Amino acid sequence: MTIPMQFSTEVAAARAAGTAIVALESTIITHGMPFPQNVETARLVEQDVRDNGATPATIAVMNGVLHVGLEAAELDALGQAMGVAKLSRADMAGCIATGGTGATTVAATMIGAHLAGIHVFATGGIGGVHKGAETSFDISADLHELAQTPVTVVAAGAKAILDLEKTFEVLETLGVPVIAYGQDTLPAFWSATSHMTAPLRMDTAADIAAGQVMRTAMGLSGGQLICNPIPADAQIPADVLAPVIAQALAEADAQAISAKAVTPFLLGRIFELTEGRSLTANIALVRNNAVLAAKIASEMAK
Ligand code: PSU
Ligand code: MN
């Protein structure tokens, strides 16, 4: 049984040449940002990857085909499509098998990247343990994926809507290396730093690449989570965000938002409550992650 997989023109060329490729996710386009900023950001992020010596491969399922790299028109269409599924490990295969269309989360993008032989992936922030998980049990499948699929994920930490302490505890339990880039503390998505000391720190793309290669050589499953701080001039201080996050969480609770809808609801409300400031920061951090991911992928391709 073969998997219906379609490479974009530029990804096919990079594969043939053996040059660096960086995977990018599509849920951030369909569920994480409003139109038209979602498509504009996706284009900018792809160009950031190219400007830093690698080829972007935005991953999505379209009409039952696993796309690794989207042509410009496909990206435009996905960014405006309504009712696109949000795919994770549980539902990706079914979507492909039944000819469906869906955007890939961090977990599903890691699966797609691995199938395509891509080892590095840039996103905004991973999913994790939600606040109140002790009763809701809402823990993102992204965490288990990091434990089993050998792809290095560059993110600005876990999204600050989450219970960050619990998220990093789970990652430690699962044996996922959590590596802060260039600083001793963990970043907190919209904020460059936090009170949490990072379990590991690396300062160069070459070290990060070597870490993933060694993991695989040792037969250790899984990837690495690189926590890359948002550029200082783009961040929103944690004390400014705290009441906004609290309000969004209270509203989600009052409206009984659950399962896959939680993260998109919270991001959408925080966008409204900060009058777009959260989106500006989100765009800056994703672009920053794309730059680092391109450098890591270039080191791995050497
Ligand atoms: N990063 C962002 N915005 C997003 C996401 C990540 O800056 O919207 C998406 C990713 O696809 C991630 C998902 O996998 O949110 C997590 O969703 P959940 O909490 O339902 O697992
Ligand atoms: Mn969830």
CSV table of C-alpha atoms and ligand atoms in Angstrom, one decimal:
chain,number,residue,atom,x,y,z
A,1,MET,CA,0.0,0.0,0.0
A,2,THR,CA,1.5,3.3,-1.0
A,3,ILE,CA,0.7,6.6,0.7
A,4,PRO,CA,-0.7,9.2,-1.8
A,5,MET,CA,2.0,11.9,-1.4
A,6,GLN,CA,2.6,15.0,-3.5
A,7,PHE,CA,5.8,17.0,-3.3
A,8,SER,CA,5.7,20.7,-4.4
A,9,THR,CA,8.0,21.6,-7.3
A,10,GLU,CA,10.6,23.2,-5.0
A,11,VAL,CA,10.5,20.3,-2.5
A,12,ALA,CA,10.9,17.7,-5.2
A,13,ALA,CA,14.0,19.7,-6.5
A,14,ALA,CA,15.5,19.9,-3.0
A,15,ARG,CA,15.0,16.2,-2.5
A,16,ALA,CA,16.7,15.4,-5.8
A,17,ALA,CA,19.6,17.6,-4.8
A,18,GLY,CA,19.8,16.4,-1.2
A,19,THR,CA,19.6,20.0,0.1
A,20,ALA,CA,18.1,21.2,3.4
A,21,ILE,CA,14.3,21.1,3.8
A,22,VAL,CA,12.2,22.5,6.7
A,23,ALA,CA,8.7,21.3,7.3
A,24,LEU,CA,6.0,23.8,8.2
A,25,GLU,CA,2.5,23.1,9.7
A,26,SER,CA,-0.8,24.1,8.3
A,27,THR,CA,-3.1,24.2,11.4
A,28,ILE,CA,-1.6,27.5,12.3
A,29,ILE,CA,-2.9,28.7,8.9
A,30,THR,CA,-6.4,27.3,9.1
A,31,HIS,CA,-7.0,27.4,12.9
A,32,GLY,CA,-4.3,29.6,14.4
A,33,MET,CA,-4.6,32.9,12.6
A,34,PRO,CA,-7.4,34.9,10.8
A,35,PHE,CA,-7.5,35.5,7.1
A,36,PRO,CA,-5.7,37.3,5.4
A,37,GLN,CA,-2.8,37.5,7.9
A,38,ASN,CA,-2.7,33.6,7.9
A,39,VAL,CA,-1.8,33.4,4.3
A,40,GLU,CA,0.5,36.5,4.4
A,41,THR,CA,2.4,34.9,7.3
A,42,ALA,CA,2.6,31.5,5.7
A,43,ARG,CA,4.2,33.2,2.6
A,44,LEU,CA,6.7,35.2,4.8
A,45,VAL,CA,7.6,32.1,6.8
A,46,GLU,CA,8.3,30.2,3.6
A,47,GLN,CA,10.5,33.0,2.3
A,48,ASP,CA,12.4,33.2,5.6
A,49,VAL,CA,13.3,29.5,5.2
A,50,ARG,CA,14.5,30.1,1.6
A,51,ASP,CA,16.5,33.2,2.7
A,52,ASN,CA,18.3,31.1,5.2
A,53,GLY,CA,19.4,28.4,2.8
A,54,ALA,CA,16.6,25.7,3.0
A,55,THR,CA,13.4,24.8,1.1
A,56,PRO,CA,10.1,25.2,2.9
A,57,ALA,CA,7.7,22.2,2.9
A,58,THR,CA,4.3,23.2,4.2
A,59,ILE,CA,2.4,20.0,5.0
A,60,ALA,CA,-1.4,19.5,4.6
A,61,VAL,CA,-3.8,16.8,3.5
A,62,MET,CA,-5.8,17.9,0.4
A,63,ASN,CA,-8.5,15.7,-1.2
A,64,GLY,CA,-6.9,12.6,0.2
A,65,VAL,CA,-3.3,13.5,-0.8
A,66,LEU,CA,-0.5,14.2,1.7
A,67,HIS,CA,1.0,17.4,0.4
A,68,VAL,CA,4.6,18.0,1.3
A,69,GLY,CA,5.1,21.5,0.1
A,70,LEU,CA,2.2,23.6,-1.2
A,71,GLU,CA,2.2,25.5,-4.5
A,72,ALA,CA,1.3,29.2,-4.0
A,73,ALA,CA,-2.3,28.7,-5.2
A,74,GLU,CA,-2.8,25.7,-2.9
A,75,LEU,CA,-1.6,27.7,0.1
A,76,ASP,CA,-4.1,30.5,-0.9
A,77,ALA,CA,-6.9,28.0,-1.2
A,78,LEU,CA,-6.2,26.4,2.2
A,79,GLY,CA,-6.0,29.7,3.9
A,80,GLN,CA,-9.5,30.7,2.8
A,81,ALA,CA,-11.1,27.3,3.0
A,82,MET,CA,-14.0,26.8,5.5
A,83,GLY,CA,-14.5,23.9,7.8
A,84,VAL,CA,-11.1,22.3,7.2
A,85,ALA,CA,-10.4,19.4,9.6
A,86,LYS,CA,-7.7,19.8,12.3
A,87,LEU,CA,-5.6,16.7,12.0
A,88,SER,CA,-3.5,15.0,14.6
A,89,ARG,CA,-2.1,11.4,14.9
A,90,ALA,CA,-5.6,10.0,15.5
A,91,ASP,CA,-7.3,11.3,12.4
A,92,MET,CA,-4.7,11.8,9.8
A,93,ALA,CA,-4.8,8.3,8.2
A,94,GLY,CA,-8.6,8.3,8.0
A,95,CYS,CA,-8.6,11.7,6.3
A,96,ILE,CA,-6.1,10.5,3.7
A,97,ALA,CA,-7.9,7.2,3.2
A,98,THR,CA,-11.3,8.8,2.7
A,99,GLY,CA,-10.2,11.6,0.4
A,100,GLY,CA,-10.6,14.3,2.9
A,101,THR,CA,-8.9,17.7,3.4
A,102,GLY,CA,-7.3,18.7,6.7
A,103,ALA,CA,-4.6,20.9,8.2
A,104,THR,CA,-1.9,19.3,10.1
A,105,THR,CA,-1.1,20.1,13.8
A,106,VAL,CA,2.4,19.8,15.2
A,107,ALA,CA,1.8,16.0,15.7
A,108,ALA,CA,0.5,15.4,12.2
A,109,THR,CA,3.1,17.6,10.6
A,110,MET,CA,5.9,15.6,12.4
A,111,ILE,CA,4.4,12.4,11.0
A,112,GLY,CA,4.2,13.9,7.5
A,113,ALA,CA,7.7,15.2,7.7
A,114,HIS,CA,9.1,11.9,8.9
A,115,LEU,CA,7.4,10.0,6.0
A,116,ALA,CA,9.0,12.5,3.6
A,117,GLY,CA,12.5,12.1,5.2
A,118,ILE,CA,12.5,15.7,6.7
A,119,HIS,CA,14.1,16.1,10.1
A,120,VAL,CA,13.4,19.7,11.0
A,121,PHE,CA,10.1,21.5,11.5
A,122,ALA,CA,9.3,25.1,12.5
A,123,THR,CA,6.1,26.2,14.2
A,124,GLY,CA,4.8,28.8,16.6
A,125,GLY,CA,4.2,27.0,19.8
A,126,ILE,CA,3.5,23.3,20.5
A,127,GLY,CA,0.3,22.1,22.2
A,128,GLY,CA,0.7,20.8,25.7
A,129,VAL,CA,-1.1,20.3,29.0
A,130,HIS,CA,-4.0,22.6,29.4
A,131,LYS,CA,-4.8,24.4,32.6
A,132,GLY,CA,-7.3,22.3,34.5
A,133,ALA,CA,-6.0,19.1,32.9
A,134,GLU,CA,-6.4,17.4,36.3
A,135,THR,CA,-10.1,17.3,35.6
A,136,SER,CA,-10.3,17.8,31.8
A,137,PHE,CA,-7.4,15.4,30.9
A,138,ASP,CA,-6.8,17.8,27.9
A,139,ILE,CA,-3.2,17.0,27.0
A,140,SER,CA,-2.1,17.7,23.4
A,141,ALA,CA,-1.0,14.7,21.3
A,142,ASP,CA,1.9,16.9,20.3
A,143,LEU,CA,3.8,15.8,23.4
A,144,HIS,CA,3.6,12.1,22.7
A,145,GLU,CA,4.5,12.7,19.1
A,146,LEU,CA,7.7,14.4,20.2
A,147,ALA,CA,8.5,11.2,22.1
A,148,GLN,CA,8.2,8.9,19.2
A,149,THR,CA,8.8,10.7,15.9
A,150,PRO,CA,12.4,11.7,15.0
A,151,VAL,CA,11.9,15.3,14.0
A,152,THR,CA,13.4,18.4,15.7
A,153,VAL,CA,10.7,20.9,16.3
A,154,VAL,CA,11.6,24.6,16.6
A,155,ALA,CA,9.0,26.5,18.6
A,156,ALA,CA,8.8,29.5,21.0
A,157,GLY,CA,8.1,27.0,23.8
A,158,ALA,CA,4.6,25.8,24.5
A,159,LYS,CA,1.7,28.3,24.1
A,160,ALA,CA,1.3,30.4,27.2
A,161,ILE,CA,-2.4,29.5,27.4
A,162,LEU,CA,-1.2,26.2,28.7
A,163,ASP,CA,-0.1,25.0,32.1
A,164,LEU,CA,3.6,25.3,31.2
A,165,GLU,CA,5.0,23.6,34.3
A,166,LYS,CA,2.9,20.5,33.7
A,167,THR,CA,3.7,20.6,30.0
A,168,PHE,CA,7.4,20.5,30.7
A,169,GLU,CA,7.0,17.8,33.4
A,170,VAL,CA,5.2,15.5,30.8
A,171,LEU,CA,8.0,16.1,28.3
A,172,GLU,CA,10.6,15.1,30.9
A,173,THR,CA,8.6,12.0,31.7
A,174,LEU,CA,8.4,11.1,28.0
A,175,GLY,CA,12.1,11.6,27.5
A,176,VAL,CA,11.9,14.5,25.1
A,177,PRO,CA,14.9,16.9,25.2
A,178,VAL,CA,13.7,20.4,25.9
A,179,ILE,CA,16.4,22.7,24.7
A,180,ALA,CA,16.4,26.5,25.2
A,181,TYR,CA,18.2,28.3,22.4
A,182,GLY,CA,20.8,30.8,23.6
A,183,GLN,CA,19.5,31.4,27.1
A,184,ASP,CA,19.1,29.6,30.4
A,185,THR,CA,15.4,30.1,30.9
A,186,LEU,CA,12.5,28.7,28.9
A,187,PRO,CA,10.6,31.2,26.7
A,188,ALA,CA,6.8,31.4,27.1
A,189,PHE,CA,5.6,31.8,23.5
A,190,TRP,CA,4.6,35.6,23.4
A,191,SER,CA,7.2,36.3,26.1
A,192,ALA,CA,10.9,35.8,25.6
A,193,THR,CA,11.5,34.4,29.0
A,194,SER,CA,9.8,32.9,32.1
A,195,HIS,CA,10.7,31.9,35.6
A,196,MET,CA,11.4,28.3,34.4
A,197,THR,CA,15.0,27.2,34.0
A,198,ALA,CA,15.4,25.2,30.8
A,199,PRO,CA,16.4,21.5,31.3
A,200,LEU,CA,19.0,21.9,28.5
A,201,ARG,CA,20.6,24.8,26.6
A,202,MET,CA,22.3,24.9,23.2
A,203,ASP,CA,23.8,28.0,21.5
A,204,THR,CA,24.4,26.8,17.9
A,205,ALA,CA,22.4,25.3,15.1
A,206,ALA,CA,25.2,22.8,14.6
A,207,ASP,CA,24.9,21.5,18.2
A,208,ILE,CA,21.1,21.1,17.8
A,209,ALA,CA,21.6,19.2,14.5
A,210,ALA,CA,24.2,16.9,16.1
A,211,GLY,CA,21.8,16.2,19.0
A,212,GLN,CA,19.1,14.9,16.7
A,213,VAL,CA,21.6,12.8,14.6
A,214,MET,CA,23.0,11.2,17.7
A,215,ARG,CA,19.6,10.4,19.1
A,216,THR,CA,18.7,8.6,16.0
A,217,ALA,CA,22.1,6.8,15.8
A,218,MET,CA,21.6,5.6,19.4
A,219,GLY,CA,18.2,4.1,18.4
A,220,LEU,CA,16.3,6.5,20.7
A,221,SER,CA,12.9,7.3,19.3
A,222,GLY,CA,11.6,10.8,19.1
A,223,GLY,CA,12.6,14.3,18.4
A,224,GLN,CA,13.8,17.4,20.2
A,225,LEU,CA,11.9,20.4,21.2
A,226,ILE,CA,13.9,23.6,20.6
A,227,CYS,CA,12.5,26.5,22.6
A,228,ASN,CA,13.5,29.6,20.6
A,229,PRO,CA,12.7,32.9,22.4
A,230,ILE,CA,10.6,35.5,20.5
A,231,PRO,CA,12.7,38.5,19.5
A,232,ALA,CA,12.7,40.9,22.5
A,233,ASP,CA,11.3,43.8,20.5
A,234,ALA,CA,8.3,41.7,19.5
A,235,GLN,CA,7.3,40.2,22.9
A,236,ILE,CA,4.4,40.9,25.1
A,237,PRO,CA,5.3,40.9,28.8
A,238,ALA,CA,3.8,38.0,30.7
A,239,ASP,CA,2.1,40.3,33.2
A,240,VAL,CA,0.3,42.1,30.4
A,241,LEU,CA,-1.0,38.8,29.0
A,242,ALA,CA,-1.9,37.1,32.3
A,243,PRO,CA,-5.3,38.8,32.8
A,244,VAL,CA,-6.1,38.4,29.1
A,245,ILE,CA,-5.4,34.7,29.2
A,246,ALA,CA,-7.4,34.3,32.4
A,247,GLN,CA,-10.4,36.0,30.7
A,248,ALA,CA,-10.2,33.9,27.6
A,249,LEU,CA,-10.0,30.7,29.7
A,250,ALA,CA,-13.0,31.8,31.8
A,251,GLU,CA,-15.0,32.3,28.6
A,252,ALA,CA,-14.0,29.0,27.2
A,253,ASP,CA,-15.1,27.4,30.5
A,254,ALA,CA,-18.4,29.3,30.5
A,255,GLN,CA,-19.1,28.3,26.9
A,256,ALA,CA,-18.1,24.6,27.5
A,257,ILE,CA,-15.5,24.7,24.7
A,258,SER,CA,-13.8,21.4,24.6
A,259,ALA,CA,-11.4,19.1,22.7
A,260,LYS,CA,-9.9,20.4,19.4
A,261,ALA,CA,-11.8,23.7,19.7
A,262,VAL,CA,-10.1,24.8,22.8
A,263,THR,CA,-6.8,26.1,21.4
A,264,PRO,CA,-8.3,27.9,18.4
A,265,PHE,CA,-10.9,29.5,20.6
A,266,LEU,CA,-8.3,30.8,23.1
A,267,LEU,CA,-6.0,32.1,20.4
A,268,GLY,CA,-8.9,33.9,18.7
A,269,ARG,CA,-10.2,35.5,21.9
A,270,ILE,CA,-6.6,36.6,22.9
A,271,PHE,CA,-6.3,38.2,19.5
A,272,GLU,CA,-9.5,40.2,20.0
A,273,LEU,CA,-8.7,41.1,23.6
A,274,THR,CA,-5.2,42.3,22.8
A,275,GLU,CA,-6.5,44.2,19.7
A,276,GLY,CA,-4.3,42.2,17.4
A,277,ARG,CA,-1.1,42.5,19.4
A,278,SER,CA,-1.0,38.8,20.1
A,279,LEU,CA,-1.1,38.1,16.4
A,280,THR,CA,1.7,40.5,15.6
A,281,ALA,CA,3.9,38.7,18.2
A,282,ASN,CA,2.8,35.3,16.9
A,283,ILE,CA,3.9,36.2,13.4
A,284,ALA,CA,7.3,37.5,14.7
A,285,LEU,CA,8.0,34.3,16.7
A,286,VAL,CA,7.0,31.9,13.9
A,287,ARG,CA,9.3,33.8,11.4
A,288,ASN,CA,12.1,33.7,14.0
A,289,ASN,CA,11.6,29.9,14.4
A,290,ALA,CA,11.7,29.4,10.6
A,291,VAL,CA,15.1,31.1,10.4
A,292,LEU,CA,16.6,28.9,13.1
A,293,ALA,CA,15.0,25.8,11.7
A,294,ALA,CA,16.6,26.6,8.3
A,295,LYS,CA,20.0,26.8,9.9
A,296,ILE,CA,19.6,23.5,11.7
A,297,ALA,CA,18.4,21.8,8.5
A,298,SER,CA,21.4,23.2,6.7
A,299,GLU,CA,23.7,21.7,9.3
A,300,MET,CA,22.0,18.3,9.0
A,301,ALA,CA,22.3,18.4,5.2
A,302,LYS,CA,26.1,18.8,5.4
B,1,PSU,N1,1.4,27.4,17.1
B,1,PSU,C1,0.8,28.6,16.8
B,1,PSU,N2,-0.6,28.5,16.6
B,1,PSU,C2,-1.3,27.4,16.4
B,1,PSU,C3,-0.7,26.1,16.7
B,1,PSU,C4,0.7,26.2,17.0
B,1,PSU,O1,1.4,29.6,16.9
B,1,PSU,O2,-2.5,27.4,16.1
B,1,PSU,C5,-1.5,24.8,16.6
B,1,PSU,C6,-0.5,23.7,16.3
B,1,PSU,O3,-1.0,23.0,15.1
B,1,PSU,C7,-0.6,22.8,17.5
B,1,PSU,C8,-2.0,23.0,17.9
B,1,PSU,O4,-0.3,21.4,17.2
B,1,PSU,O5,-2.1,24.4,17.8
B,1,PSU,C9,-2.3,22.4,19.3
B,1,PSU,O6,-3.6,22.1,19.3
B,1,PSU,P1,-4.2,21.2,20.6
B,1,PSU,O7,-3.9,22.0,21.8
B,1,PSU,O8,-5.7,21.0,20.3
B,1,PSU,O9,-3.4,19.9,20.6
B,2,MN,MN,-6.5,19.2,23.3
